[in-house]
JSON list of N, CA and C in Angstrom, two decimals:
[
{"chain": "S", "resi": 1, "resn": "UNK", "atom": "N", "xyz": [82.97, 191.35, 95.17]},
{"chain": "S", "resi": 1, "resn": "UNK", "atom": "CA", "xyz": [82.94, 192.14, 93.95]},
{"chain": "S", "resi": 1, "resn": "UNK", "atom": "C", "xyz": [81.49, 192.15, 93.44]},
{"chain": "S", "resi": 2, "resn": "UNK", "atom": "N", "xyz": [81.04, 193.72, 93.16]},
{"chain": "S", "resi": 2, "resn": "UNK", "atom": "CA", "xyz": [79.75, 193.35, 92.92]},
{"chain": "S", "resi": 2, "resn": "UNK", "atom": "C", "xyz": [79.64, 193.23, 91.28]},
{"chain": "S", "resi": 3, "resn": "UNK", "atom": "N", "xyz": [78.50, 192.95, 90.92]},
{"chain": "S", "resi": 3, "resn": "UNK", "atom": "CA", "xyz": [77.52, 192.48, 89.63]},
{"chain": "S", "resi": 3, "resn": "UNK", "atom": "C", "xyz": [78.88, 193.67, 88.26]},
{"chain": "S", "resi": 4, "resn": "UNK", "atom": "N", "xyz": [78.79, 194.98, 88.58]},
{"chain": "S", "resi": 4, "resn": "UNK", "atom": "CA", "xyz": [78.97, 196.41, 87.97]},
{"chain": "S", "resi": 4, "resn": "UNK", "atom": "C", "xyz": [80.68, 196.03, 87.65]},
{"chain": "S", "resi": 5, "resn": "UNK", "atom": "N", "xyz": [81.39, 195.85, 88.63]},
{"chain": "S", "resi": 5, "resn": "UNK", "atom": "CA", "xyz": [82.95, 195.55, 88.83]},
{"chain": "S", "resi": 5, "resn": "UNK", "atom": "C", "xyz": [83.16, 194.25, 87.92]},
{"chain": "S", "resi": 6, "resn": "UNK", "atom": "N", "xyz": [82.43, 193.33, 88.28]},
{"chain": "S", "resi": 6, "resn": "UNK", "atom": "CA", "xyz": [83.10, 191.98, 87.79]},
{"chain": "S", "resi": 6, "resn": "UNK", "atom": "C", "xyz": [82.51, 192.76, 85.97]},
{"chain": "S", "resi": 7, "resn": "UNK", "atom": "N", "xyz": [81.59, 192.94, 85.47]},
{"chain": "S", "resi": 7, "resn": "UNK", "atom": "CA", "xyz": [81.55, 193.09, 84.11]},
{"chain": "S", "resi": 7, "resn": "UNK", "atom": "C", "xyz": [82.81, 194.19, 83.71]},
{"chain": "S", "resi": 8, "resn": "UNK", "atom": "N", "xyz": [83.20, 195.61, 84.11]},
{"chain": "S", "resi": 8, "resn": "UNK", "atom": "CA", "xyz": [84.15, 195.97, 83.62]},
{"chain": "S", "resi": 8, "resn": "UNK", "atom": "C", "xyz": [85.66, 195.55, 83.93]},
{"chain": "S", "resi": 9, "resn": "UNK", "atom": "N", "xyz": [85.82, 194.34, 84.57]},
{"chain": "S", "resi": 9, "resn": "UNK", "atom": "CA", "xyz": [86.93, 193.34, 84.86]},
{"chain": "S", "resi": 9, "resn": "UNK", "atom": "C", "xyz": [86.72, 192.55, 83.24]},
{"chain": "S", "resi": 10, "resn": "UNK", "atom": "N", "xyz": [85.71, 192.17, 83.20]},
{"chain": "S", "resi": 10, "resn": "UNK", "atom": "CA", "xyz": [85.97, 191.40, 81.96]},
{"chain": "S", "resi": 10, "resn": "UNK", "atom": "C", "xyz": [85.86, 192.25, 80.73]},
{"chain": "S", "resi": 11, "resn": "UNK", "atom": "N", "xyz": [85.45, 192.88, 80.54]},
{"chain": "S", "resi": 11, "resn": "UNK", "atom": "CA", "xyz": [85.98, 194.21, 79.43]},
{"chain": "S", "resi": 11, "resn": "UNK", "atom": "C", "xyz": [86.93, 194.35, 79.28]},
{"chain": "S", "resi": 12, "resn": "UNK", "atom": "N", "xyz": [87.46, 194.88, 80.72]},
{"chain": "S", "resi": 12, "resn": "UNK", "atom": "CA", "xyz": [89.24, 195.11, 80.39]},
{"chain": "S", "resi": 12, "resn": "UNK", "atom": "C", "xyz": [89.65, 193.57, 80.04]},
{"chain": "S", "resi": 13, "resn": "UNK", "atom": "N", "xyz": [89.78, 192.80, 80.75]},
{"chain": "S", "resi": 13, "resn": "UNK", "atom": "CA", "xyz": [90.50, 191.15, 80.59]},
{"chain": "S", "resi": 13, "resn": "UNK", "atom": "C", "xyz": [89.80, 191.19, 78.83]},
{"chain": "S", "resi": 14, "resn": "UNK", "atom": "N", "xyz": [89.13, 191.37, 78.31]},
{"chain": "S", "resi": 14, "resn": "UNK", "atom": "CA", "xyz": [88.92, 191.08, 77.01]},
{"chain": "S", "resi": 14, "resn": "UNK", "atom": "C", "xyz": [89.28, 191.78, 75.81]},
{"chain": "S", "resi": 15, "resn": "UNK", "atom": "N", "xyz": [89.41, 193.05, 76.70]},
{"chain": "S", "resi": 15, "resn": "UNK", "atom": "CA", "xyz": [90.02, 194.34, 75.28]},
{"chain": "S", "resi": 15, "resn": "UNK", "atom": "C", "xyz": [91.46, 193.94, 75.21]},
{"chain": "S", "resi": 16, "resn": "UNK", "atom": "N", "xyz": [92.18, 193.47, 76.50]},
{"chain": "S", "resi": 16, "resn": "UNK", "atom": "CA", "xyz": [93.44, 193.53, 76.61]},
{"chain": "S", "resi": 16, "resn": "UNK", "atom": "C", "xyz": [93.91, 192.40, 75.38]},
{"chain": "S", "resi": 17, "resn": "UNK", "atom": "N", "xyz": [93.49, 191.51, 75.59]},
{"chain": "S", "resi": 17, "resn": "UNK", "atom": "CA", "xyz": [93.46, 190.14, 75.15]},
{"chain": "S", "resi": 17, "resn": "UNK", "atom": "C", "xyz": [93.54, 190.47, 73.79]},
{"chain": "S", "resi": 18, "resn": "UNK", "atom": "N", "xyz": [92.61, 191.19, 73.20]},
{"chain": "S", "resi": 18, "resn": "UNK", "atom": "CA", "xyz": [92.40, 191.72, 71.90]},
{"chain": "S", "resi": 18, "resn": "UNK", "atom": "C", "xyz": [93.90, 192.13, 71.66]},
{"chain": "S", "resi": 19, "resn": "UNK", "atom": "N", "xyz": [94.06, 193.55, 72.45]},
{"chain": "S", "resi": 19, "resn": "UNK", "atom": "CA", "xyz": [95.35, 194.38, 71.78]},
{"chain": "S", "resi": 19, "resn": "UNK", "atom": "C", "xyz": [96.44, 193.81, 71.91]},
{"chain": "S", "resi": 20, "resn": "UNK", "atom": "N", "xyz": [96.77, 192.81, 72.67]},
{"chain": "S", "resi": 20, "resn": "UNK", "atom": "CA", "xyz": [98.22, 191.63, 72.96]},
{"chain": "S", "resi": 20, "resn": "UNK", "atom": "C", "xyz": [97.38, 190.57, 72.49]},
{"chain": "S", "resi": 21, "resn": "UNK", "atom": "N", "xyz": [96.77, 190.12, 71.34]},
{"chain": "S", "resi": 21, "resn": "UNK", "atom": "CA", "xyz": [96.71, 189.08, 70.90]},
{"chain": "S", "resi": 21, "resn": "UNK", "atom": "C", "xyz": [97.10, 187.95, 71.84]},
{"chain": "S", "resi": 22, "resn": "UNK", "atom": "N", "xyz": [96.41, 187.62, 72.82]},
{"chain": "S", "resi": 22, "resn": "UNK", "atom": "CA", "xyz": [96.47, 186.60, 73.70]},
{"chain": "S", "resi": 22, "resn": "UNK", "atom": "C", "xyz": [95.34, 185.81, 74.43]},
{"chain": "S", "resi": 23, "resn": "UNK", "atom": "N", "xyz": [94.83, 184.75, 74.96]},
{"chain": "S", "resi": 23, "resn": "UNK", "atom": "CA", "xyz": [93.57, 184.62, 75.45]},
{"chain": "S", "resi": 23, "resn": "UNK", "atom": "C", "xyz": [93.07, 185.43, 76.74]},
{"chain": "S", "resi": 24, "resn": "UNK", "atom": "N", "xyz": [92.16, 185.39, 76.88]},
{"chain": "S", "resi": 24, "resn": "UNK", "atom": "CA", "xyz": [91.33, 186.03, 78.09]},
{"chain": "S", "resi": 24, "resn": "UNK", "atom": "C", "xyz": [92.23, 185.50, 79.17]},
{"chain": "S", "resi": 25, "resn": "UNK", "atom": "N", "xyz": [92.58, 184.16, 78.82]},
{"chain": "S", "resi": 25, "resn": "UNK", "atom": "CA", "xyz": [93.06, 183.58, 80.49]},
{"chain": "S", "resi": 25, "resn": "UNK", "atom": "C", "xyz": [94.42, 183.71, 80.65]},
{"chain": "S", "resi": 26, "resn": "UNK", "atom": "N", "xyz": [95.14, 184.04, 80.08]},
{"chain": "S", "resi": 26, "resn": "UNK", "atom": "CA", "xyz": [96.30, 183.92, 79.64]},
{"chain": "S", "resi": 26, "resn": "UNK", "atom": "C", "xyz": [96.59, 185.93, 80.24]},
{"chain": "S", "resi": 27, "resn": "UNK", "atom": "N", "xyz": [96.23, 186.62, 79.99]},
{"chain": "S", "resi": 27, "resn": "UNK", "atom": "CA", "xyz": [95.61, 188.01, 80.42]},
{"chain": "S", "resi": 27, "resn": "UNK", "atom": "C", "xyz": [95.34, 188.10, 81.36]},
{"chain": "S", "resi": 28, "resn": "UNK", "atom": "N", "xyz": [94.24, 187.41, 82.07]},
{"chain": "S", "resi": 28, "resn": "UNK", "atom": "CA", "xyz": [93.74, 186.99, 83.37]},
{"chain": "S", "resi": 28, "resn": "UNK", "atom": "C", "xyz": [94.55, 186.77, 84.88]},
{"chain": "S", "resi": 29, "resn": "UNK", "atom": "N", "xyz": [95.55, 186.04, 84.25]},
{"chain": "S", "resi": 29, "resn": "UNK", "atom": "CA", "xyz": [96.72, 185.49, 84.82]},
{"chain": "S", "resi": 29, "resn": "UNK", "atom": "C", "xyz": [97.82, 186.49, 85.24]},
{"chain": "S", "resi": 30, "resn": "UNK", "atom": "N", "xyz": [98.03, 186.75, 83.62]},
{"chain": "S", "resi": 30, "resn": "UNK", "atom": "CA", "xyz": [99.20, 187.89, 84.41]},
{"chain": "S", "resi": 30, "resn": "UNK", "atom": "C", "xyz": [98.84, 188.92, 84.86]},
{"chain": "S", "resi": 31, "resn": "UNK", "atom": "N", "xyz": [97.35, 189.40, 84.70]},
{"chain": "S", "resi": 31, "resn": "UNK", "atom": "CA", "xyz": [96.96, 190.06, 85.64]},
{"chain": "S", "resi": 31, "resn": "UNK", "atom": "C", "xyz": [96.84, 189.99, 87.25]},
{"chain": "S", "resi": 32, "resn": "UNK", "atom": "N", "xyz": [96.84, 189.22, 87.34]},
{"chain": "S", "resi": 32, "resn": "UNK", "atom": "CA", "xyz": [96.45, 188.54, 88.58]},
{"chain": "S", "resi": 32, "resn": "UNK", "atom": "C", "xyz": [97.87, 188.23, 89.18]},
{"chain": "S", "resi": 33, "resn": "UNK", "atom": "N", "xyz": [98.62, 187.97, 88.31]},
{"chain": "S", "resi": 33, "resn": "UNK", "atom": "CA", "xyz": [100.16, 187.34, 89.13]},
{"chain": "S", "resi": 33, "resn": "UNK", "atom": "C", "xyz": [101.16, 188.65, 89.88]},
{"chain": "S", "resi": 34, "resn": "UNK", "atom": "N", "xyz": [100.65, 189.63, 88.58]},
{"chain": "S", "resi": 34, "resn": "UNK", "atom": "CA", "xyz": [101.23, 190.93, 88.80]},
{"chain": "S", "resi": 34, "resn": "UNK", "atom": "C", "xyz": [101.18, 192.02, 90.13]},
{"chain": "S", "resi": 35, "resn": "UNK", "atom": "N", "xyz": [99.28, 191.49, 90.31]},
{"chain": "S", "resi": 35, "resn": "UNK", "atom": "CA", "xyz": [98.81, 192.46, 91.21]},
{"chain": "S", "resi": 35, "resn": "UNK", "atom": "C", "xyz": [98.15, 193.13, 90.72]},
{"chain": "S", "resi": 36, "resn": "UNK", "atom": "N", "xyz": [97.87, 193.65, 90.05]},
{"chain": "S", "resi": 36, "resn": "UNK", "atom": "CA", "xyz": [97.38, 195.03, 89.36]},
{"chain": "S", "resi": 36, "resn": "UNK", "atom": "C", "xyz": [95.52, 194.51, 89.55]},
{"chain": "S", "resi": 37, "resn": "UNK", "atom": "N", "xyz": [95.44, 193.24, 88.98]},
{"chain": "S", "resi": 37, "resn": "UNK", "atom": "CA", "xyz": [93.85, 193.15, 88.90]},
{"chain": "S", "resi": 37, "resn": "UNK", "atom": "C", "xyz": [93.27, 193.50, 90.37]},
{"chain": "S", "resi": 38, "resn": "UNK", "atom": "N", "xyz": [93.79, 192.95, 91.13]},
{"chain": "S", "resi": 38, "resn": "UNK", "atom": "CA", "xyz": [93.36, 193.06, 92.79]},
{"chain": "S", "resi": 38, "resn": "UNK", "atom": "C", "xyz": [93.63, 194.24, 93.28]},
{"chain": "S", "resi": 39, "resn": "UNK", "atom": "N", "xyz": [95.03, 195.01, 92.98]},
{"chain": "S", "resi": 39, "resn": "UNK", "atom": "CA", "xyz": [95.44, 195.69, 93.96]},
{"chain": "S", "resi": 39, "resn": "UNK", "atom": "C", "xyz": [94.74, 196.61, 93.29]},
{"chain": "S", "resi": 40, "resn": "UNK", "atom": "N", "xyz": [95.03, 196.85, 91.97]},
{"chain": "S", "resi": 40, "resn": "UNK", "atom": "CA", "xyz": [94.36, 198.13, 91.09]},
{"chain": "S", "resi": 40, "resn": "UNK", "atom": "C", "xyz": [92.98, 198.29, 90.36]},
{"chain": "S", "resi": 41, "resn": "UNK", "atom": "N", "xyz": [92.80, 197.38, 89.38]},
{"chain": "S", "resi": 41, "resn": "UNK", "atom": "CA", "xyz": [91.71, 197.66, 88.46]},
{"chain": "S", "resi": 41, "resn": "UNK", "atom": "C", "xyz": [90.30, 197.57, 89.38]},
{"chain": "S", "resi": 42, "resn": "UNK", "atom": "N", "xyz": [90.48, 196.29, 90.55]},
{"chain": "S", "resi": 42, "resn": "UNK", "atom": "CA", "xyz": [89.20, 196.15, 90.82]},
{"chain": "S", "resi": 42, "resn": "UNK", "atom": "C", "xyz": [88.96, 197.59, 92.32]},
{"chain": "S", "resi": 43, "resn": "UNK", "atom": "N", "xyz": [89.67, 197.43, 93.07]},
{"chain": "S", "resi": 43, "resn": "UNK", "atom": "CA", "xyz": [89.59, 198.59, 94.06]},
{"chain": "S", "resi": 43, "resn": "UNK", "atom": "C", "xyz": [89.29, 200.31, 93.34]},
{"chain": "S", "resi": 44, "resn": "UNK", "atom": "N", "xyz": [89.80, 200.29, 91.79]},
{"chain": "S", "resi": 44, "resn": "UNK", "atom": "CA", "xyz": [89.68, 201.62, 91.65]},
{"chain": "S", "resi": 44, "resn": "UNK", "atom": "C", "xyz": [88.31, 201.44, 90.54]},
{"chain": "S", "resi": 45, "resn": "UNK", "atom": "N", "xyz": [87.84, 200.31, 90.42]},
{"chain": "S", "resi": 45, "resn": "UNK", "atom": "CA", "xyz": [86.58, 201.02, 90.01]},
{"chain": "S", "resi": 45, "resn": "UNK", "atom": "C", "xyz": [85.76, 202.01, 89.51]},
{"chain": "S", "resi": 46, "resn": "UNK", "atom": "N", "xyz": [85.67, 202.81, 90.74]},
{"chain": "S", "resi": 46, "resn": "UNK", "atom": "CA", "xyz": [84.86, 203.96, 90.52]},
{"chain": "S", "resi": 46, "resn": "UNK", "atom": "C", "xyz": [85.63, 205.18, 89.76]},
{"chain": "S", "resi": 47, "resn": "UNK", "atom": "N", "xyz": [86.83, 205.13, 89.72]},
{"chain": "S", "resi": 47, "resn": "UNK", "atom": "CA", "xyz": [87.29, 206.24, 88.70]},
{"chain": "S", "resi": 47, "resn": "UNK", "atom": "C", "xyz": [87.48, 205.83, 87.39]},
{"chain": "S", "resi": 48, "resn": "UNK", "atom": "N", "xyz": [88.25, 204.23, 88.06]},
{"chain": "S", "resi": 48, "resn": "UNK", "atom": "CA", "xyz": [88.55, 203.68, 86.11]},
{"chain": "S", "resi": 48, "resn": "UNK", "atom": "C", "xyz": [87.52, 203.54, 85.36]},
{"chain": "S", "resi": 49, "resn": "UNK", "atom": "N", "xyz": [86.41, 203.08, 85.38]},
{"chain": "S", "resi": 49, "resn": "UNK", "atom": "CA", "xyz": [85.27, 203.54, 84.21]},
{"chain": "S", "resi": 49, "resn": "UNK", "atom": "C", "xyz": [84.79, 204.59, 83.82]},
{"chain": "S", "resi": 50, "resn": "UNK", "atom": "N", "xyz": [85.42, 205.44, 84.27]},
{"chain": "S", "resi": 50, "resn": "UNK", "atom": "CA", "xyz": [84.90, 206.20, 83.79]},
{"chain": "S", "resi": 50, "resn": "UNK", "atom": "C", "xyz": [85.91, 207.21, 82.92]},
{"chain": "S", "resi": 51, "resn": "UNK", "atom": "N", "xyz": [86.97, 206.29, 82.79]},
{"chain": "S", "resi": 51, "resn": "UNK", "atom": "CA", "xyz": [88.48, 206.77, 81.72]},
{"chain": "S", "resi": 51, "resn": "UNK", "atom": "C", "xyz": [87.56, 205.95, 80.00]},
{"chain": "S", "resi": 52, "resn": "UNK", "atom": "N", "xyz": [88.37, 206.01, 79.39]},
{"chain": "S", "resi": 52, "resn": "UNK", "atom": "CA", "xyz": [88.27, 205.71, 77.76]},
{"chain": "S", "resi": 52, "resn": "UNK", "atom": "C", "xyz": [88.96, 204.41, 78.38]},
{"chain": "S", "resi": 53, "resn": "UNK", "atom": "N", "xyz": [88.24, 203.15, 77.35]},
{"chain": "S", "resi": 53, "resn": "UNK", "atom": "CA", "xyz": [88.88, 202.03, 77.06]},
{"chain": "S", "resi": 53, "resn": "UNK", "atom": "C", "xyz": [90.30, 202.37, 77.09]},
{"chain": "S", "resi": 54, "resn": "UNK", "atom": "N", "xyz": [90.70, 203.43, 75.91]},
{"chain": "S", "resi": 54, "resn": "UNK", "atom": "CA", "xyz": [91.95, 203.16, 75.45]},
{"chain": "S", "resi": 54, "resn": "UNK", "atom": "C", "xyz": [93.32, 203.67, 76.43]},
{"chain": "S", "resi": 55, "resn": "UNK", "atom": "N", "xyz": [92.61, 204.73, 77.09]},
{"chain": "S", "resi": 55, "resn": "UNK", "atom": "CA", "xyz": [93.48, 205.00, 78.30]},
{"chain": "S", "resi": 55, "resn": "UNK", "atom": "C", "xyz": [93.55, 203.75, 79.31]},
{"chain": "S", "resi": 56, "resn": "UNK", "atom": "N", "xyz": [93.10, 202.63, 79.33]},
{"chain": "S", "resi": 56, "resn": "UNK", "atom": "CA", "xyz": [92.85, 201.41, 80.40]},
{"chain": "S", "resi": 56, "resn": "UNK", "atom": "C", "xyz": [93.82, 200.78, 80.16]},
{"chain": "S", "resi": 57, "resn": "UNK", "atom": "N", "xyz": [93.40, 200.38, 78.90]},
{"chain": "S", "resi": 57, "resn": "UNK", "atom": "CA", "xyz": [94.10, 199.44, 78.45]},
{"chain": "S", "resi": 57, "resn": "UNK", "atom": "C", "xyz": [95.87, 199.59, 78.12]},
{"chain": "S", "resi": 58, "resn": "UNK", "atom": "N", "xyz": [96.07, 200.85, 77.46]},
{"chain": "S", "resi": 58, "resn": "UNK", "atom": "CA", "xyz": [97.77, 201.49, 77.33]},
{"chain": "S", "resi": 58, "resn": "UNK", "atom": "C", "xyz": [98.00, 201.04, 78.59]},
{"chain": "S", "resi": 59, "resn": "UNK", "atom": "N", "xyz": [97.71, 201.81, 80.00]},
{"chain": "S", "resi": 59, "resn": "UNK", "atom": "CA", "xyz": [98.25, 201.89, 80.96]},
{"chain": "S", "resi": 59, "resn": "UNK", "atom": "C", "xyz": [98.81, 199.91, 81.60]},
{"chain": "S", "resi": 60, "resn": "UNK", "atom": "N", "xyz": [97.34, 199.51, 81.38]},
{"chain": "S", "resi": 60, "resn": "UNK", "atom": "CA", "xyz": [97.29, 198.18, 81.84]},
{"chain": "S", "resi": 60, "resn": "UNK", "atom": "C", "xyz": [98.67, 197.20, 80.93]},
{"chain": "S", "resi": 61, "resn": "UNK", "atom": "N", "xyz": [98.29, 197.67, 79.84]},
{"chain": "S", "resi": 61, "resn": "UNK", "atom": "CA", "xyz": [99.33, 196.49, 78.66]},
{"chain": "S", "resi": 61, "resn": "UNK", "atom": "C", "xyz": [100.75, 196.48, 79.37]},
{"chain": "S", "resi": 62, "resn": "UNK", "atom": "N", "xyz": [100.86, 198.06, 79.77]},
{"chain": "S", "resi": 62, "resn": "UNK", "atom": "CA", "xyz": [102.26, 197.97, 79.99]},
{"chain": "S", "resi": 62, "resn": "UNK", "atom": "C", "xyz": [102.85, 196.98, 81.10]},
{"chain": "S", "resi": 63, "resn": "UNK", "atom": "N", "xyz": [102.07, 196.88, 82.21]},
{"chain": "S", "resi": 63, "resn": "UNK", "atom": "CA", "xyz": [102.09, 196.07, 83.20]},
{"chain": "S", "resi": 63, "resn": "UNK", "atom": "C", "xyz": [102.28, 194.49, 83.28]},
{"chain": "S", "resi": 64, "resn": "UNK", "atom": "N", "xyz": [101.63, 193.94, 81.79]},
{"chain": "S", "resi": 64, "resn": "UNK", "atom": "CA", "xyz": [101.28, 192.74, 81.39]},
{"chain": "S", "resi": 64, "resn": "UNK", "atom": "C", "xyz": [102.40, 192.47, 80.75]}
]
């Protein structure tokens, strides 16, 4: 994962955290348990930044 990916990984892991009132790691986790961080957020990259936070995050919460 390069330098560009891992910072909007933690954006999302931190906005999320915000809007479900939960910790980063705690977010982190069920991201990760789910699949979505690996299979999705980090492989799609190049399109997902370039969506609105808020479209990320709706889509993502639901998952969590």
């Amino acid at each position: 994962m390069d330098n560009k990916t891992l910072e909007f990984v933690t954006y999302c892991i931190s906005k999320l955290a915000q809007v479900l009132k939960m910790s980063q790691r705690e977010v982190y986790r069920r991201l990760k348990q789910s699949g979505i961080l690996y299979d999705y957020i980090v492989p799609s990259y190049d399109v997902l930044h370039t969506f609105r936070a808020c479209l990320i995050i709706n889509v993502t919460a639901r998952v969590v």
